[in-house]
C-alpha atoms as a printed R data frame, in Angstrom:
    type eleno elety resid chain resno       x       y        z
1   ATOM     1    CA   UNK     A     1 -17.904 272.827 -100.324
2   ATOM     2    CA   UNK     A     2 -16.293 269.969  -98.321
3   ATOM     3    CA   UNK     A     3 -17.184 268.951  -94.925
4   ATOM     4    CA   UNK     A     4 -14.967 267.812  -92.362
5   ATOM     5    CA   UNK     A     5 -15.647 265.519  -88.875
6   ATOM     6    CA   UNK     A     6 -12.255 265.223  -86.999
7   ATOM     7    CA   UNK     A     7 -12.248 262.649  -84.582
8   ATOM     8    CA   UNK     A     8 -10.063 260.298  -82.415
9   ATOM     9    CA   UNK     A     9  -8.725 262.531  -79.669
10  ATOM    10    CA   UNK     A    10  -8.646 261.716  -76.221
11  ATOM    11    CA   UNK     A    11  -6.228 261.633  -73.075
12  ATOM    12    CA   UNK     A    12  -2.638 259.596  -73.604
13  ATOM    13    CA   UNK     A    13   0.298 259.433  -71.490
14  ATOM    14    CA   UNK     A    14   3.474 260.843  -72.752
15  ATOM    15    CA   UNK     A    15   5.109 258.456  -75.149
16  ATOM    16    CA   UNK     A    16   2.038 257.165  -76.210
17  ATOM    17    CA   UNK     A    17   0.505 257.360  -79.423
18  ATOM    18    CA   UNK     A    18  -3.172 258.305  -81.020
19  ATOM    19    CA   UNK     A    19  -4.766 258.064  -84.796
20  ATOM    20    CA   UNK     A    20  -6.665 260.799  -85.408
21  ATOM    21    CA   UNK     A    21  -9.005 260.338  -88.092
22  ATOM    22    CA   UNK     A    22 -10.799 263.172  -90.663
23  ATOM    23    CA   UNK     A    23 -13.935 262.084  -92.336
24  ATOM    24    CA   UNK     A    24 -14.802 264.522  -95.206
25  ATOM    25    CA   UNK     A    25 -17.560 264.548  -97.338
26  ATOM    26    CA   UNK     A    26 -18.090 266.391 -101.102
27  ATOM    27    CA   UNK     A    27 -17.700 265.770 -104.654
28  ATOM    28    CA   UNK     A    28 -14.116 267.234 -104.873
29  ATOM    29    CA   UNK     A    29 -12.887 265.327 -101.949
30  ATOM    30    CA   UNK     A    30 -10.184 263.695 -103.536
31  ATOM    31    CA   UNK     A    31  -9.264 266.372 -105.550
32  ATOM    32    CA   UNK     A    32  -8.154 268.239 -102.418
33  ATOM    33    CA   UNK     A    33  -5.056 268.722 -100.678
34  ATOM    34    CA   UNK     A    34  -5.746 267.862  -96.334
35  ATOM    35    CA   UNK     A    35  -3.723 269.010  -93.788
36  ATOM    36    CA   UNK     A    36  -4.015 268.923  -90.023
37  ATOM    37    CA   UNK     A    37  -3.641 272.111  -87.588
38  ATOM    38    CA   UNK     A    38  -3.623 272.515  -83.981
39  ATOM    39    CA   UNK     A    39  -4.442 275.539  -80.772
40  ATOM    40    CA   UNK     A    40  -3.000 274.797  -77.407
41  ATOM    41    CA   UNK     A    41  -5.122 276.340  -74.697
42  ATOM    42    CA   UNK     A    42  -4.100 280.293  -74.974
43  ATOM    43    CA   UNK     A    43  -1.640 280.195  -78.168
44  ATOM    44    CA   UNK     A    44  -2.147 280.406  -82.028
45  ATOM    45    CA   UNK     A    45  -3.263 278.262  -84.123
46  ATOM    46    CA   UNK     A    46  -0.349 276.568  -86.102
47  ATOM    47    CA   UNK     A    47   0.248 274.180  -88.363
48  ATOM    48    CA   UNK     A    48   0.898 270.348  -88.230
49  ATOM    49    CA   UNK     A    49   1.030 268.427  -91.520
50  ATOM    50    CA   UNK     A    50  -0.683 268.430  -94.590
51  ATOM    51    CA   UNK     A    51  -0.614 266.121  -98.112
52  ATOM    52    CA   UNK     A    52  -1.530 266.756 -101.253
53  ATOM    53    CA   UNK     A    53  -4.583 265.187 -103.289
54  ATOM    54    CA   UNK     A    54  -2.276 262.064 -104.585
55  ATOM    55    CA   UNK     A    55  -0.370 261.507 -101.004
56  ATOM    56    CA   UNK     A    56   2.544 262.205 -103.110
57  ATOM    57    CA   UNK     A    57   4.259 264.862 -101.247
58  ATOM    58    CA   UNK     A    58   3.610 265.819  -97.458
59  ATOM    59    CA   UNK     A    59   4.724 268.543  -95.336
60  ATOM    60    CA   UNK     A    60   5.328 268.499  -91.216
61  ATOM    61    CA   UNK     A    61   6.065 271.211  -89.065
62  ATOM    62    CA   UNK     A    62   9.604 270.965  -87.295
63  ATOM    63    CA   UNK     A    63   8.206 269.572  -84.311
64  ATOM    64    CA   UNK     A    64   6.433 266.823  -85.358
65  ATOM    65    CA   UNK     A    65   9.056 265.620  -87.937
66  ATOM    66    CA   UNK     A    66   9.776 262.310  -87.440
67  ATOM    67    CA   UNK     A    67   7.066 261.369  -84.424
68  ATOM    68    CA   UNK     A    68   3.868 262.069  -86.453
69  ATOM    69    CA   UNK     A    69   2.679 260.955  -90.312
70  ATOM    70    CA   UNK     A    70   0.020 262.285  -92.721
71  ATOM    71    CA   UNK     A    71  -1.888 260.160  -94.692
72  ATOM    72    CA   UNK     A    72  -5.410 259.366  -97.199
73  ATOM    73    CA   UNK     A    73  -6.948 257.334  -98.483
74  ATOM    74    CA   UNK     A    74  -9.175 258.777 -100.826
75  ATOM    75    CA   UNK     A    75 -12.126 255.578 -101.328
76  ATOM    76    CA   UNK     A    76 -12.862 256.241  -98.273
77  ATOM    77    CA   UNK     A    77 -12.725 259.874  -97.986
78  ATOM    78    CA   UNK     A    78 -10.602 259.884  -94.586
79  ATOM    79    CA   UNK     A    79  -7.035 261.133  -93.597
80  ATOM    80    CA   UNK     A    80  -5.170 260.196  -90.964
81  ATOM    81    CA   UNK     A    81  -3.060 261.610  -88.862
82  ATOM    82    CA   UNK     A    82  -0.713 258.897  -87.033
83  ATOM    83    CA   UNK     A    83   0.983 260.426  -83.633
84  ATOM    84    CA   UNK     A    84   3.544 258.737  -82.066
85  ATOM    85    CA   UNK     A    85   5.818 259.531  -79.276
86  ATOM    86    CA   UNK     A    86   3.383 262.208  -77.894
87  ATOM    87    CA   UNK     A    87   4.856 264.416  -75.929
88  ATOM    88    CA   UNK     A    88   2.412 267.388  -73.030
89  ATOM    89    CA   UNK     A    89   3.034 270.006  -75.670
90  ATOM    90    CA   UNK     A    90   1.081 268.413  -78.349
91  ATOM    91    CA   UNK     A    91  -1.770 268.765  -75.977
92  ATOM    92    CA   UNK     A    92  -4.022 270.759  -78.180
93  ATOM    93    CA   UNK     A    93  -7.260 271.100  -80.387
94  ATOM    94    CA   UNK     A    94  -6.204 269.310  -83.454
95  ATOM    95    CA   UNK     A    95  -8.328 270.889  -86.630
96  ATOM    96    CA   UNK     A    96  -8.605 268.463  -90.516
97  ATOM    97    CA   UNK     A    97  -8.916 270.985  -93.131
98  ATOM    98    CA   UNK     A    98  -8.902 270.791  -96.891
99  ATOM    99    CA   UNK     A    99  -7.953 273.006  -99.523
100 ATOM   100    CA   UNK     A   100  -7.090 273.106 -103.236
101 ATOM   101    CA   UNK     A   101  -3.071 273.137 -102.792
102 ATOM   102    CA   UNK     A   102  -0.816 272.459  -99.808
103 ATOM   103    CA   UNK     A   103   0.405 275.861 -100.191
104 ATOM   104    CA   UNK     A   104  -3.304 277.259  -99.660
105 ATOM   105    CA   UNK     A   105  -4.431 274.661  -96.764
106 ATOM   106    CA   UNK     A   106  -4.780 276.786  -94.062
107 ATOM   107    CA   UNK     A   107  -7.733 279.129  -96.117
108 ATOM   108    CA   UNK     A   108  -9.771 276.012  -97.302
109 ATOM   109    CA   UNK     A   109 -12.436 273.945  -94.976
110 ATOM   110    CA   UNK     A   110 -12.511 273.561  -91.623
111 ATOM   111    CA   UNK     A   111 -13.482 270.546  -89.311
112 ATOM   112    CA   UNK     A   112 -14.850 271.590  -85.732
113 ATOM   113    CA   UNK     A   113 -11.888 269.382  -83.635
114 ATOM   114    CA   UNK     A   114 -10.938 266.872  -81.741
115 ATOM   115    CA   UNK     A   115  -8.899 267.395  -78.398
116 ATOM   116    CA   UNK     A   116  -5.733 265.438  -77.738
117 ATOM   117    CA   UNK     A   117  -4.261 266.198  -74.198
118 ATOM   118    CA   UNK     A   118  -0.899 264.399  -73.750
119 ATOM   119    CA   UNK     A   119  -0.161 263.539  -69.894
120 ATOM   120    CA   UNK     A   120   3.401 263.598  -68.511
């Protein structure tokens, strides 16, 4: 079983940017693929990014292409989750999780959240 902490969220104007940071804990740790999922208040969950156990191949949802970037670093035990030109709809509860493939990340581990809200 792997343990997740998500943390650095907090409150950002729009255009800023924030690192948000999953520490995760377990013998299989970097054996795992991570990804990162958010909830806005009164919608779905959905998915953000996610990268496989090497960092070799990563996956973003269309609207965080090109503003926001996945990464590990597996000594540590961390991923990362780099947000740049935030905009008020990424304003959300942003969940770490972990799973055995990309393909399976959103039925793995679960972290408890961190909350970004994104000013305009």
């Amino acid at each position: 079983q792997v343990q997740l902490v998500e943390s650095g969220g907090g409150l950002v104007q729009a255009g800023g940017s924030l690192r948000l940071s999953c520490a995760a804990s377990g013998r299989i740790f970097s054996s795992y693929a991570k990804g990162w999922f958010r909830q806005a208040p009164g919608k779905e969950r959905e998915f953000v990014a996610a990268i496989s156990w090497s960092g070799g191949s990563t996956d973003y949802a269309d609207s965080v292409k090109g503003r926001f970037t996945i990464s590990r670093d597996n000594a540590k035990n961390m991923v990362y989750l780099q947000m740049n030109s935030l905009k008020p709809e990424d304003t959300a509860v942003y969940y770490c999780t972990a799973s055995s493939t990309i393909a399976t990340i959103a039925l793995g581990s679960w972290g408890q959240g961190t909350q970004v809200t994104v000013s305009s």
